[in-house]
Each structure stands twice: as structure tokens, then as C-alpha cells.
Short mmCIF file of C-alpha atoms in Angstrom, two decimals:
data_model
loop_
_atom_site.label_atom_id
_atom_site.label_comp_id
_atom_site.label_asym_id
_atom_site.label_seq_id
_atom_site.Cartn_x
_atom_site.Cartn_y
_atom_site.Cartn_z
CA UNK A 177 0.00 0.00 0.00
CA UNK A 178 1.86 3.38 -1.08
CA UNK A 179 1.48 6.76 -1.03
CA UNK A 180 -0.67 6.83 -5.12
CA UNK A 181 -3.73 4.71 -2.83
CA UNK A 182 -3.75 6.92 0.33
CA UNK A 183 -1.83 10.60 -0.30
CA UNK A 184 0.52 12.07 1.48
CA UNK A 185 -0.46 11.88 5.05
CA UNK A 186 1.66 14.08 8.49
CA UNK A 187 0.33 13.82 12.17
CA UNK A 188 1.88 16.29 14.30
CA UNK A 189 1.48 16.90 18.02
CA UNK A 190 1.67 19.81 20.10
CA UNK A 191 2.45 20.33 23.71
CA UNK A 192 2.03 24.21 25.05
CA UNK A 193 2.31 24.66 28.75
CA UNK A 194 2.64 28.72 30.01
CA UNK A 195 3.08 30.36 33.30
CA UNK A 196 1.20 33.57 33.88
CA UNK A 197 1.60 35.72 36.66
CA UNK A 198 -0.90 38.72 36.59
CA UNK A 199 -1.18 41.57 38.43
CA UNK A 200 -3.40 44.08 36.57
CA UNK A 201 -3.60 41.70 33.60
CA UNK A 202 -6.72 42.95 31.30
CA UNK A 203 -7.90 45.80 34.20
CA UNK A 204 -6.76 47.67 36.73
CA UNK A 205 -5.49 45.90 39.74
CA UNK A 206 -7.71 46.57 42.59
CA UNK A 207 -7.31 47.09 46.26
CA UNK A 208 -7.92 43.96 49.08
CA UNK A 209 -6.80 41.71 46.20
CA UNK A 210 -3.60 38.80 45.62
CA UNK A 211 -1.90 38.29 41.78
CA UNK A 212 -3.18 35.55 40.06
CA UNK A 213 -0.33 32.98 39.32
CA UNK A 214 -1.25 29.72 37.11
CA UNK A 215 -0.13 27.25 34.53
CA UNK A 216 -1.97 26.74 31.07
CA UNK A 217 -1.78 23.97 28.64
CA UNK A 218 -3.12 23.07 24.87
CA UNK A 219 -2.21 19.78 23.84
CA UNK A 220 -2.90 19.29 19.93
CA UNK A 221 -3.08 16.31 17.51
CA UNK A 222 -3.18 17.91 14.49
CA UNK A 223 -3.80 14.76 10.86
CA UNK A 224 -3.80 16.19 7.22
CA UNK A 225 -3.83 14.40 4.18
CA UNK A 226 -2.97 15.95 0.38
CA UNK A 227 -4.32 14.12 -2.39
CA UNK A 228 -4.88 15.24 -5.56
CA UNK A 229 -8.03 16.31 -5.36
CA UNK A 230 -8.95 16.84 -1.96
CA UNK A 231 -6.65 18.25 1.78
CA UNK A 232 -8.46 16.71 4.64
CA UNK A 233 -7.38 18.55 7.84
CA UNK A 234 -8.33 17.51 11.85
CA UNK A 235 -7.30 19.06 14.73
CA UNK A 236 -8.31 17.72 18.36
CA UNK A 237 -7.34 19.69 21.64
CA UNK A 238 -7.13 19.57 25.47
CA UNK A 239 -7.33 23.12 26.97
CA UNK A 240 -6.40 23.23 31.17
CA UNK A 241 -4.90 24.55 33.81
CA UNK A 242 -2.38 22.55 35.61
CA UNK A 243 -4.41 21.30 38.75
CA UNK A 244 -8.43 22.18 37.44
CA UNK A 245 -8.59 18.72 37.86
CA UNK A 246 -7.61 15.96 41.07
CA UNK A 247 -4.86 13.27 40.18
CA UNK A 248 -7.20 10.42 40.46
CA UNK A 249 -9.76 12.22 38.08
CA UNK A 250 -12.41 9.84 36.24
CA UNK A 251 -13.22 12.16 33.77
CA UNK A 252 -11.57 15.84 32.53
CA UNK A 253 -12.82 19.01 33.68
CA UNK A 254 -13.31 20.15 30.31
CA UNK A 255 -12.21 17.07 27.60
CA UNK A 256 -10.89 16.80 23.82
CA UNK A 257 -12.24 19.38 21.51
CA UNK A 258 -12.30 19.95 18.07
CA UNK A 259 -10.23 22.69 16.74
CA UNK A 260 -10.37 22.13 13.15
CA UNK A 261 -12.04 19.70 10.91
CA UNK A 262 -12.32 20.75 7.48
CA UNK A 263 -12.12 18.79 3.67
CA UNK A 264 -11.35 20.92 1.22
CA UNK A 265 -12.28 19.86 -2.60
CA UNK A 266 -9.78 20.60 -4.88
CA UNK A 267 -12.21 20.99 -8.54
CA UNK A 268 -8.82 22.72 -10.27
CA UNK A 269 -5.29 23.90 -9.73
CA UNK A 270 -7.43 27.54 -9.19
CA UNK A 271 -10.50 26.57 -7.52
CA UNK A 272 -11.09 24.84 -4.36
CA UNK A 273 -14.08 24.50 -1.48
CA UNK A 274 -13.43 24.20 2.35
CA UNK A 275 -16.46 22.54 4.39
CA UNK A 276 -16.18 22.48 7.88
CA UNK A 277 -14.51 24.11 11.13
CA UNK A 278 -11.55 26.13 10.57
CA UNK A 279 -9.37 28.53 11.69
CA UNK A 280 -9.13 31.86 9.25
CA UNK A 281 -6.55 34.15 8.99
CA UNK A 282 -6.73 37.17 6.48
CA UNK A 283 -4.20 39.44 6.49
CA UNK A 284 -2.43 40.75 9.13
CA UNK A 285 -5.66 39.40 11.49
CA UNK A 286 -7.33 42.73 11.98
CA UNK A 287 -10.34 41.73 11.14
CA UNK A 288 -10.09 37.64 10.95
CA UNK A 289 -7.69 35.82 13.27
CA UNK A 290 -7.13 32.23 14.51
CA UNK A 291 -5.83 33.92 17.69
CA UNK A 292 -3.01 31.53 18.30
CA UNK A 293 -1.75 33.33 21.46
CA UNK A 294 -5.42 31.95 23.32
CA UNK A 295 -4.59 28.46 24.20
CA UNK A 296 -8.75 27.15 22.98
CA UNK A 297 -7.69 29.64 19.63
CA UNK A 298 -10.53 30.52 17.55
CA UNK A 299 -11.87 28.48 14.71
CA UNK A 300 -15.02 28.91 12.53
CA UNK A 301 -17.61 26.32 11.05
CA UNK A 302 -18.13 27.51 7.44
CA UNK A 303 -17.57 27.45 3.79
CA UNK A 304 -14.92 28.79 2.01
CA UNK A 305 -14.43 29.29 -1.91
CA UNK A 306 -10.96 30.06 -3.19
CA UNK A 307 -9.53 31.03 -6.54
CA UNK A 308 -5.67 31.66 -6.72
CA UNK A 309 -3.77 32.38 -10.01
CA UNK A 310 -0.61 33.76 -10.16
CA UNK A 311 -0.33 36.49 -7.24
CA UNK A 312 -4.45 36.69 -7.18
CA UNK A 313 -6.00 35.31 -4.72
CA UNK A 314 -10.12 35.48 -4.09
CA UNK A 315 -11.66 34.37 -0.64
CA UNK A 316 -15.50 33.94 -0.78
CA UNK A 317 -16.93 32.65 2.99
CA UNK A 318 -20.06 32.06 4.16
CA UNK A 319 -21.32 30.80 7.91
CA UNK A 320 -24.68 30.07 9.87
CA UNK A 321 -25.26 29.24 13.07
CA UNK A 322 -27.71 27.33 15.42
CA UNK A 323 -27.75 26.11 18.95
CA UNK A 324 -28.89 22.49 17.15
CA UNK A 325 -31.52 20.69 14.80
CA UNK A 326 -35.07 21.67 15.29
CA UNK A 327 -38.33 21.90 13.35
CA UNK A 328 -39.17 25.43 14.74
CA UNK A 329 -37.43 28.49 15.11
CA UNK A 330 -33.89 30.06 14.04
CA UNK A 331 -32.81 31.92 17.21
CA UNK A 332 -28.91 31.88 18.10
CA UNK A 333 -28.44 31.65 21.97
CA UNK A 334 -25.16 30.91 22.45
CA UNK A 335 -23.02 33.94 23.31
CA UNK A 336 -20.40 35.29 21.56
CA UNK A 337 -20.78 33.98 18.00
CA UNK A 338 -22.54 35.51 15.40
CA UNK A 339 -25.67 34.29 13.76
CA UNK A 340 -24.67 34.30 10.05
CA UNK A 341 -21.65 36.00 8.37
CA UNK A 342 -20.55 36.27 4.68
CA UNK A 343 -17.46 37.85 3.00
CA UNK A 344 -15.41 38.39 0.15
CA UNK A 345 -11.66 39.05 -0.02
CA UNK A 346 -9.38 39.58 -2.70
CA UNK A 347 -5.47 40.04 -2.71
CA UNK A 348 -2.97 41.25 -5.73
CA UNK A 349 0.47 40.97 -5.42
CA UNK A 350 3.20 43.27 -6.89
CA UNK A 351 6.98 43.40 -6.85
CA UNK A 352 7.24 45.41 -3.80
CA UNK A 353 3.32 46.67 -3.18
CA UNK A 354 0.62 44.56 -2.60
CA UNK A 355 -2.96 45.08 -1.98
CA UNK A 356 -5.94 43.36 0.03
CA UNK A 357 -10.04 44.16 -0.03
CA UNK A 358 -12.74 43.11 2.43
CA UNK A 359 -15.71 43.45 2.47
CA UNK A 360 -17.79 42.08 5.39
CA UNK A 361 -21.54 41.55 6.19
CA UNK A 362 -22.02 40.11 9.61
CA UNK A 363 -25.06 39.11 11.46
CA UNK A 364 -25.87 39.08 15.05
CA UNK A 365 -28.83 37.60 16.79
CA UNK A 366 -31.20 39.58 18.66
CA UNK A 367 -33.69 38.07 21.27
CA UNK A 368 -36.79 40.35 22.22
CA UNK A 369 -37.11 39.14 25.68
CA UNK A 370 -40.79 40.62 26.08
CA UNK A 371 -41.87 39.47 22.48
CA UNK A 372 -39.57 36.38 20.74
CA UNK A 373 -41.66 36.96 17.27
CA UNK A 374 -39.71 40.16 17.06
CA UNK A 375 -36.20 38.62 17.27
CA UNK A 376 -34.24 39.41 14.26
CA UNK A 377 -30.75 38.96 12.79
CA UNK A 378 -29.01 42.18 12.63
CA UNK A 379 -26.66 43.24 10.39
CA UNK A 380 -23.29 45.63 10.15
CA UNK A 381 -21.22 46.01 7.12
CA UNK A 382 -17.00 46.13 7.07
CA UNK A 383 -15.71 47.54 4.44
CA UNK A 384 -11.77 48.32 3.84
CA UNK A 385 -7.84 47.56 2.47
CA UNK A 386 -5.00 46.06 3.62
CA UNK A 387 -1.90 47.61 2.47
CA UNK A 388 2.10 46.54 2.55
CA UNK A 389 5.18 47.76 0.88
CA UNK A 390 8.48 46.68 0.83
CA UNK A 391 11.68 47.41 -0.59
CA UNK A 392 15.09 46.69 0.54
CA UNK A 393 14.87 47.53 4.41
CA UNK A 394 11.93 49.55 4.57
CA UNK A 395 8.72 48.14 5.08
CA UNK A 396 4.84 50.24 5.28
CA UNK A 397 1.88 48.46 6.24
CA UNK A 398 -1.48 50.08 6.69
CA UNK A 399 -5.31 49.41 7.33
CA UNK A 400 -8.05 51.17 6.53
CA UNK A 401 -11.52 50.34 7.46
CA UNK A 402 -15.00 51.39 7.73
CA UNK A 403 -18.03 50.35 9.47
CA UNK A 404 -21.79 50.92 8.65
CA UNK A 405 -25.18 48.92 8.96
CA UNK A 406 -26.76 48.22 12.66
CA UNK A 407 -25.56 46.69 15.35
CA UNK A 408 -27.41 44.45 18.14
CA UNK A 409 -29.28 47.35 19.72
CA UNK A 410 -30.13 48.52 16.67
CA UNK A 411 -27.95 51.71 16.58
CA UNK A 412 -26.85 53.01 13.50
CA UNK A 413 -23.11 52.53 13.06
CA UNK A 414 -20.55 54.49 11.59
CA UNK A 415 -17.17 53.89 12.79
CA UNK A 416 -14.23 53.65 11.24
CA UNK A 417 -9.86 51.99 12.26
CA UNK A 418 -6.87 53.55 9.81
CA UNK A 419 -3.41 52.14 10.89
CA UNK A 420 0.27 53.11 9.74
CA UNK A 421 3.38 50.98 10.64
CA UNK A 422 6.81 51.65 9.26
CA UNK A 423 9.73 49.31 9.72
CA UNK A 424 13.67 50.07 8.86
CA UNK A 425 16.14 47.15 9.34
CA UNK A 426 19.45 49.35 9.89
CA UNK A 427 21.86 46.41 10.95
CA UNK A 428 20.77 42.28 9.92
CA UNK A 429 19.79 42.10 13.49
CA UNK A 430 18.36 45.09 14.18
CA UNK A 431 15.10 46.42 13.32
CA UNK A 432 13.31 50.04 14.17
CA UNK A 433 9.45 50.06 14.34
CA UNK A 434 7.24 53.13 14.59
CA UNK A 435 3.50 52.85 14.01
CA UNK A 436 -0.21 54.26 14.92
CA UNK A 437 -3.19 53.20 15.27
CA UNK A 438 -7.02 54.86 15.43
CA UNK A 439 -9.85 53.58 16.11
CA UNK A 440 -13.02 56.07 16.28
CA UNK A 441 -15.45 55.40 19.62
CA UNK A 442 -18.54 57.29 21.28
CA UNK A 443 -18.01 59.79 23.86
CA UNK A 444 -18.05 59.28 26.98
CA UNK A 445 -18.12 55.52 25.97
CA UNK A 446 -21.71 54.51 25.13
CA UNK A 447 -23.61 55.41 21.75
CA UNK A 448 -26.20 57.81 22.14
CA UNK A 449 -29.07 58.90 19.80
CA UNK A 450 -29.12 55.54 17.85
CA UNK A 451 -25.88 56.12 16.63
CA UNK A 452 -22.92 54.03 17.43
CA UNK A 453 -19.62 55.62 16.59
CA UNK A 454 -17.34 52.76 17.91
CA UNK A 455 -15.07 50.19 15.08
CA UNK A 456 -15.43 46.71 16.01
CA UNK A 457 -12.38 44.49 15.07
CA UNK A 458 -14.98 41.39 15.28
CA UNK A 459 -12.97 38.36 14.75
CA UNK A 460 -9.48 39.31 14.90
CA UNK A 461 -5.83 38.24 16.85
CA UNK A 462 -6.79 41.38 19.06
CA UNK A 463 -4.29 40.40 21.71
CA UNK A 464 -1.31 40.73 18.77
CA UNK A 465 -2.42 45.00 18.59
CA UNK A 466 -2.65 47.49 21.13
CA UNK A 467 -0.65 46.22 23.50
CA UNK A 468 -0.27 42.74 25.26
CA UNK A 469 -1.35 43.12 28.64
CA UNK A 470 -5.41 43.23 26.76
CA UNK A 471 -6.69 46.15 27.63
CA UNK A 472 -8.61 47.35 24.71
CA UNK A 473 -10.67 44.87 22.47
CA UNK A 474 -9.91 41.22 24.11
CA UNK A 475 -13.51 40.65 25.47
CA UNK A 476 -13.63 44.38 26.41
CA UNK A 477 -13.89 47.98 25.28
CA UNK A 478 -16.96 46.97 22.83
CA UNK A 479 -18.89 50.29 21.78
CA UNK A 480 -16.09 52.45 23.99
CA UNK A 481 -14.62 55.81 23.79
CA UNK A 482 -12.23 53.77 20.64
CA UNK A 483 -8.56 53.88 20.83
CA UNK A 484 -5.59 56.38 19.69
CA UNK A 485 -2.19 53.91 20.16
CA UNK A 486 0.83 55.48 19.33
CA UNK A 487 4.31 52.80 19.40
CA UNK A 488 7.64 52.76 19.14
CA UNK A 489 9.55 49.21 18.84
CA UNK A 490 12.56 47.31 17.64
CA UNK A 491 13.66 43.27 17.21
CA UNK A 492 17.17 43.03 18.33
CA UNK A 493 18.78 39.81 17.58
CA UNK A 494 20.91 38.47 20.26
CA UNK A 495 22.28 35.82 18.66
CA UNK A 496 21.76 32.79 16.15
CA UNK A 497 18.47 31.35 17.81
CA UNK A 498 17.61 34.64 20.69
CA UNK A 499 15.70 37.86 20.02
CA UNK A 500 14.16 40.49 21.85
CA UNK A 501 11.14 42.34 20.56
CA UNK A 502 10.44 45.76 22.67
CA UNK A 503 6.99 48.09 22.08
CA UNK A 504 6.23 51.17 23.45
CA UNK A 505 2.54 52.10 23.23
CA UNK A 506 0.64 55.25 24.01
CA UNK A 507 -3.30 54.96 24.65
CA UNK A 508 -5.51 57.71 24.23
CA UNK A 509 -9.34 57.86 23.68
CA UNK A 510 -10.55 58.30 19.98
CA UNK A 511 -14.08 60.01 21.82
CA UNK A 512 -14.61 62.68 24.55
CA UNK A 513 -14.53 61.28 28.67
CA UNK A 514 -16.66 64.08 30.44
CA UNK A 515 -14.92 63.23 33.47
CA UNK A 516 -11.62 63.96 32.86
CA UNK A 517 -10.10 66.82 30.54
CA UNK A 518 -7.51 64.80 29.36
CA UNK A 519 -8.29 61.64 26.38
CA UNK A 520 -4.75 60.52 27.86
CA UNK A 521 -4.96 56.48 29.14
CA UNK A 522 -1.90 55.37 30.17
CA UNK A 523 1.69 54.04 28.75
CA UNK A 524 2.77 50.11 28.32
CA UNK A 525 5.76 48.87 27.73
CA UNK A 526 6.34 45.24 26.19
CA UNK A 527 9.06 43.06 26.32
CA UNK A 528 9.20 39.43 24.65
CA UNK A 529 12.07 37.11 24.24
CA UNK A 530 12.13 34.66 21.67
CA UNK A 531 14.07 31.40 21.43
CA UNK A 532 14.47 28.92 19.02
CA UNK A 533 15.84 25.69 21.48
CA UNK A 534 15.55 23.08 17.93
CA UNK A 535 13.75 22.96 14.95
CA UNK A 536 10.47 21.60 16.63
CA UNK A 537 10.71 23.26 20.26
CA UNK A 538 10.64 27.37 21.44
CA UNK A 539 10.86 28.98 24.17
CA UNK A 540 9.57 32.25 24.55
CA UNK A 541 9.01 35.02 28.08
CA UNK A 542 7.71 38.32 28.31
CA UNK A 543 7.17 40.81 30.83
CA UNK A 544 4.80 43.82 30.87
CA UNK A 545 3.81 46.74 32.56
CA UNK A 546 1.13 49.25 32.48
CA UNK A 547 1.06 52.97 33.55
CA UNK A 548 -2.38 54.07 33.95
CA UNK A 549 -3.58 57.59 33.42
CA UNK A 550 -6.80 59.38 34.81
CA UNK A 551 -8.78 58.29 31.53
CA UNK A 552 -8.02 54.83 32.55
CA UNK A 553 -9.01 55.07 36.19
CA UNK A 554 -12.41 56.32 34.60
CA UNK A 555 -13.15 54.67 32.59
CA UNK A 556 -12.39 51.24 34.75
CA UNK A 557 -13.95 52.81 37.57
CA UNK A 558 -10.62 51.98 39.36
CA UNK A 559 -8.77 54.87 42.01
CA UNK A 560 -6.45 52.28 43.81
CA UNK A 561 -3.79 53.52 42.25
CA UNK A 562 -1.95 50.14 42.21
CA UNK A 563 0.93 48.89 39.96
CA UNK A 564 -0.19 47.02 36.52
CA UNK A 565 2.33 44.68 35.43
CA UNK A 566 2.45 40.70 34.10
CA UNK A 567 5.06 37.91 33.65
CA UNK A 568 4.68 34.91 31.69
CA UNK A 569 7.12 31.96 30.35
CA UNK A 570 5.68 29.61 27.59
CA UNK A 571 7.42 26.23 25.34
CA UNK A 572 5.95 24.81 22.29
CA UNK A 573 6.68 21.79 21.54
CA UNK A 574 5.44 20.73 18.46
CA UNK A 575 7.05 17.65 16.74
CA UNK A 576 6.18 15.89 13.93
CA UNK A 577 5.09 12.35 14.41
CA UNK A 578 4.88 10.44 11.28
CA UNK A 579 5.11 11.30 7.65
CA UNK A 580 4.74 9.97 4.47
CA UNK A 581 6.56 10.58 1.46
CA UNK A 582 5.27 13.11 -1.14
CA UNK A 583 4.20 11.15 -4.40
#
């Protein structure tokens, strides 16, 4: 039995274990309180197969935390998941469909992330057209959810998931340039608690570019989005993000990074006359932008006073397998705070350092602290006035188990 009757098949495990220690991780750290201090793991199995007309990809996982669970445990707190499970039918070299759950990364992950830092990650249960020719590449994706079969009724219960989605996204290629268009229609469920028959599914439009040049060692990258349609309450939205990041590489190991980001918001954080004024970056890597420590957009800051970040960074290689990646960031509010004269929120500084152990294991610690201004204490309704910092030390291990040969 060779590789022509069965493809060319790879299973690959991986093993991430990482320490946090937080102390004014996602929120001011308040009085009366201790530091949280744990130890997460994702264990993956991760099967594909590559025939010629179809990829077959599954992905199982164990999410924990060392200890959420006895020794002598019968059953696990939580148990094997599926991350991804998705055929994809290959009808020509161009064309091809994905069925099935899968993660989704466009871009830089603005907009649509598999948010790889998050040990569960995030993964969607859709279908996926592609064309690709040359340096083109079109994206066509569809989704709808339910909480399960039924012969009555279409409302979406769970939380945080949308009801139905569909997009389009198209990306060119150049010698030094290239270009990327979204356009986004998403769907959220509303529940009318005192009357069901007027639950609806409703909708907000994203619209905007991806943009990256690069020549020798300078490189631009920018986004530019905007925001219209309704969201959940029914507000009208118009919001909008634009981003600039430049990049200079003045020695092989050392880089120079200066970038901005805006994001609009509502003043004094809340829309108000059935307009919302706040961008959404729905399904995005939010924890990779605007700092680590996840202030603004990880689970938080929905329909806020938006987000001015200002950064300054650099990679500094420190040696054949060791780097160091350093960010500055500046937070201000996009909107008006009443209670303070000042938009000003606070200063973080982020340091990460990366090594490469072999081929199939890394190693990587950070530390990082926040410096909170008055806008920050307002708008988290926090005075203590304590210190903001967190610690964390993480391996991946992530060999590959068996292989075939490719045919």
C-alpha cells in the first residue's frame, strides 16, 4: 500500500504549557486583592492528508490549567475538543471549497484571526471558496449558526458567536506593493425578551484595504476600514480603524518600528441617539495589537470611547536562535470622557524574548507593565492607584510524528 492509494499523510502533536503571573492583567489591579499565578496547557493532535483532489485537515485539543482537575480524576474538567475539521475539494489547480470548522486568517488578522496566542484559539464552522492564479488570490466565505436541529425556530443563543456571516476578499500581489479588499456583512442575533416573534438577525457592514510595501529595508503596512449597517441594539453605526506601521532594518539584526493606530469610539463611551460611533475588530488576533497586557478589544472595550495607540519598537537579535522584541505604546481615547479633561490612558511597555531551542521546540518570556492615566481610572472605575504589570514563560513543543513521502 503506497502513497498513489492513500496521499501524502503528516500527524503532528503539540504540547504548550505557560506560566502567567498577573497583576493588573486585562484591568486595573484593585485594592484587598492577591496576583493571580497559574499554569496553562493546549495539547494538539493535528492529521492532514494531500491528495490530488482533496486536503483533509483535523485538529483535536485539550485546553487546562495545571491542577483544574484531582490526580485520580475519572473524567476531565473540560475534555478533547475539536479545533479544526475541514475537507477541502480541490475541482482545479485555481478553484477549491473548504467545508467544515476552521481557523481563518486574512491578512495581518485585523479583522479575521485564529488567535493563536489563546490556548482554545478561535476556529469557525463555514464554507470557504478560493480562486488563486498567479499572485491573485479570491476568498468567498459564508457561515450560519444554530444552537442544534429543530423543526421550529432560528434563534442563536449561544453567546459570543454571530448568527450568520458572509465575506469576500481579494489580494494582488506586486513586486514590492501589494494590496488586500474586504468586504464584510455580519449578522448578530437579537432576542426580544418581552416578544420572541420580534427577534431578528441584525446586520453591520465592514468595508476596507490592507496595504504593505516593501523594498530593501523599509517596510509600510497600513489598514483602513469602515463600518456601517446596525448593530445588536439597533444603533446606527458608523465607525471607522486607519493604521500606519513603518519598519527600517538598519543592521541584519536590528530592526526600528514606529506605528499608529485609530480607532473612532462614542463619547463618553456609550452610543447615544441611535448612533454608534465605535469600530469593532470582530474576529481578529486582538491580543497581537494594542498592547499585550489586553486592555482594549480582548472581550472588552466593545462600543467604547475607541482607541488612539501610538508605538515605538525594535527586534534586536541576540544571537543565532535569541531575540528580543520591545513596544512602546501610548493609549488615548478616539471620543470625549466628560470626566476627565484629558483623552490621555496610560503608557505600556512590552518586552518578549524569543528562542528557538531546535527545529520543533521554542521557548519564549515576556514581561509587561502598564502605567495608567486618569482616563483609565475612569473609565475602569478603578482609584487604587496600584501597579499594573504581568510575567509569563511559555514552550511549544510541536514535533512531527509520522510522515509519508510526497508522491
Amino acid at each position: 500500500m503506497g502513497t498513489s492509494c492513500f496521499g501524502q499523510l503528516e500527524i503532528q502533536a503539540e504540547i504548550r504549557p505557560r506560566f502567567e503571573y498577573r497583576h493588573g492583567f486585562g484591568t486595573l489591579f484593585p485594592d484587598n486583592a492577591d496576583a493571580s499565578a497559574f499554569v496553562s496547557q493546549r495539547t494538539r493532535l493535528n492529521t492532514s492528508l494531500k491528495k490530488e483532489y482533496l486536503n483533509l485537515y483535523l485538529s483535536v485539543q485539550d485546553i487546562r490549567v495545571w491542577g483544574d482537575v484531582p490526580q485520580l480524576n475519572r473524567a476531565d474538567r473540560n475534555g478533547f475538543g475539536i479545533f479544526q475539521a475541514w475537507g477541502e475539494l480541490l475541482f482545479s489547480p485555481e478553484i477549491s471549497l473548504k467545508l467544515g470548522r476552521q481557523a481563518l486568517d486574512l491578512d495581518d488578522q485585523r479583522i479575521f484571526g485564529s488567535v493563536a496566542w489563546a490556548q482554545q484559539a478561535r476556529s469557525h464552522d463555514m464554507a470557504l471558496l478560493k480562486y488563486q492564479k498567479n499572485s491573485s488570490i479570491l476568498k468567498l466565505g459564508a457561515a450560519f449558526n444554530q444552537d442544534g436541529e429543530s423543526n421550529i425556530g432560528n434563534l442563536l443563543t449561544t453567546a459570543n458567536t454571530y448568527k450568520s456571516i458572509q465575506f469576500a476578499w481579494f489580494h494582488q500581489d506586486w513586486e514590492t506593493f501589494s494590496a488586500s479588499f474586504l468586504f464584510l456583512n455580519n449578522g448578530l442575533q437579537f432576542i426580544d425578551a418581552v416578544d420572541v416573534a420580534n427577534s431578528e438577525t441584525r446586520f453591520s457592514q465592514t468595508l476596507g484595504s490592507h496595504l504593505k510595501y516593501k523594498k530593501q529595508n523599509l517596510a509600510l503596512a497600513s489598514n483602513l476600514y469602515y463600518q456601517f449597517g446596525n448593530d445588536v441594539s439597533n444603533n446606527d453605526i458608523s465607525a471607522y480603524l486607519f493604521s500606519l506601521e513603518a519598519s527600517y532594518k538598519l543592521q541584519p539584526k536590528f530592526s526600528l518600528i514606529l506605528g499608529g493606530e485609530l480607532l473612532s469610539g462614542n463619547d463618553d463611551g456609550a452610543p447615544s441617539n441611535g448612533e454608534n460611533k465605535a469600530f469593532t475588530p470582530f474576529y481578529g488576533t486582538n491580543h497581537k495589537f494594542n498592547g499585550l497586557m489586553d486592555y482594549f478589544f480582548v472581550g472588552n472595550h466593545a462600543n467604547n470611547v475607541g482607541l488612539v495607540d501610538f508605538y515605538v519598537g525594535s527586534v534586536i537579535g541576540l544571537g543565532e536562535k535569541t531575540s528580543l522584541n520591545v513596544r512602546i505604546h501610548n493609549f488615548s481615547a478616539a471620543a470625549d470622557l466628560q470626566a476627565t479633561d484629558s483623552r490621555q490612558l496610560g503608557v505600556e511597555a512590552d518586552f518578549v524574548l524569543n528562542y528557538n531551542f531546535k527545529k520543533d521546540i521554542n521557548i519564549k518570556a515576556g514581561y509587561s507593565h502598564l502605567f495608567p492615566s486618569e482616563g483609565m481610572e475612569f473609565l475602569k472605575n478603578n482609584f487604587d492607584d496600584n501597579s499594573n504589570y504581568w510575567a509569563w514563560a511559555m514552550v511549544t513543543i510541536k514535533p512531527t510524528l509520522f510522515q509519508t513521502k510526497k508522491e
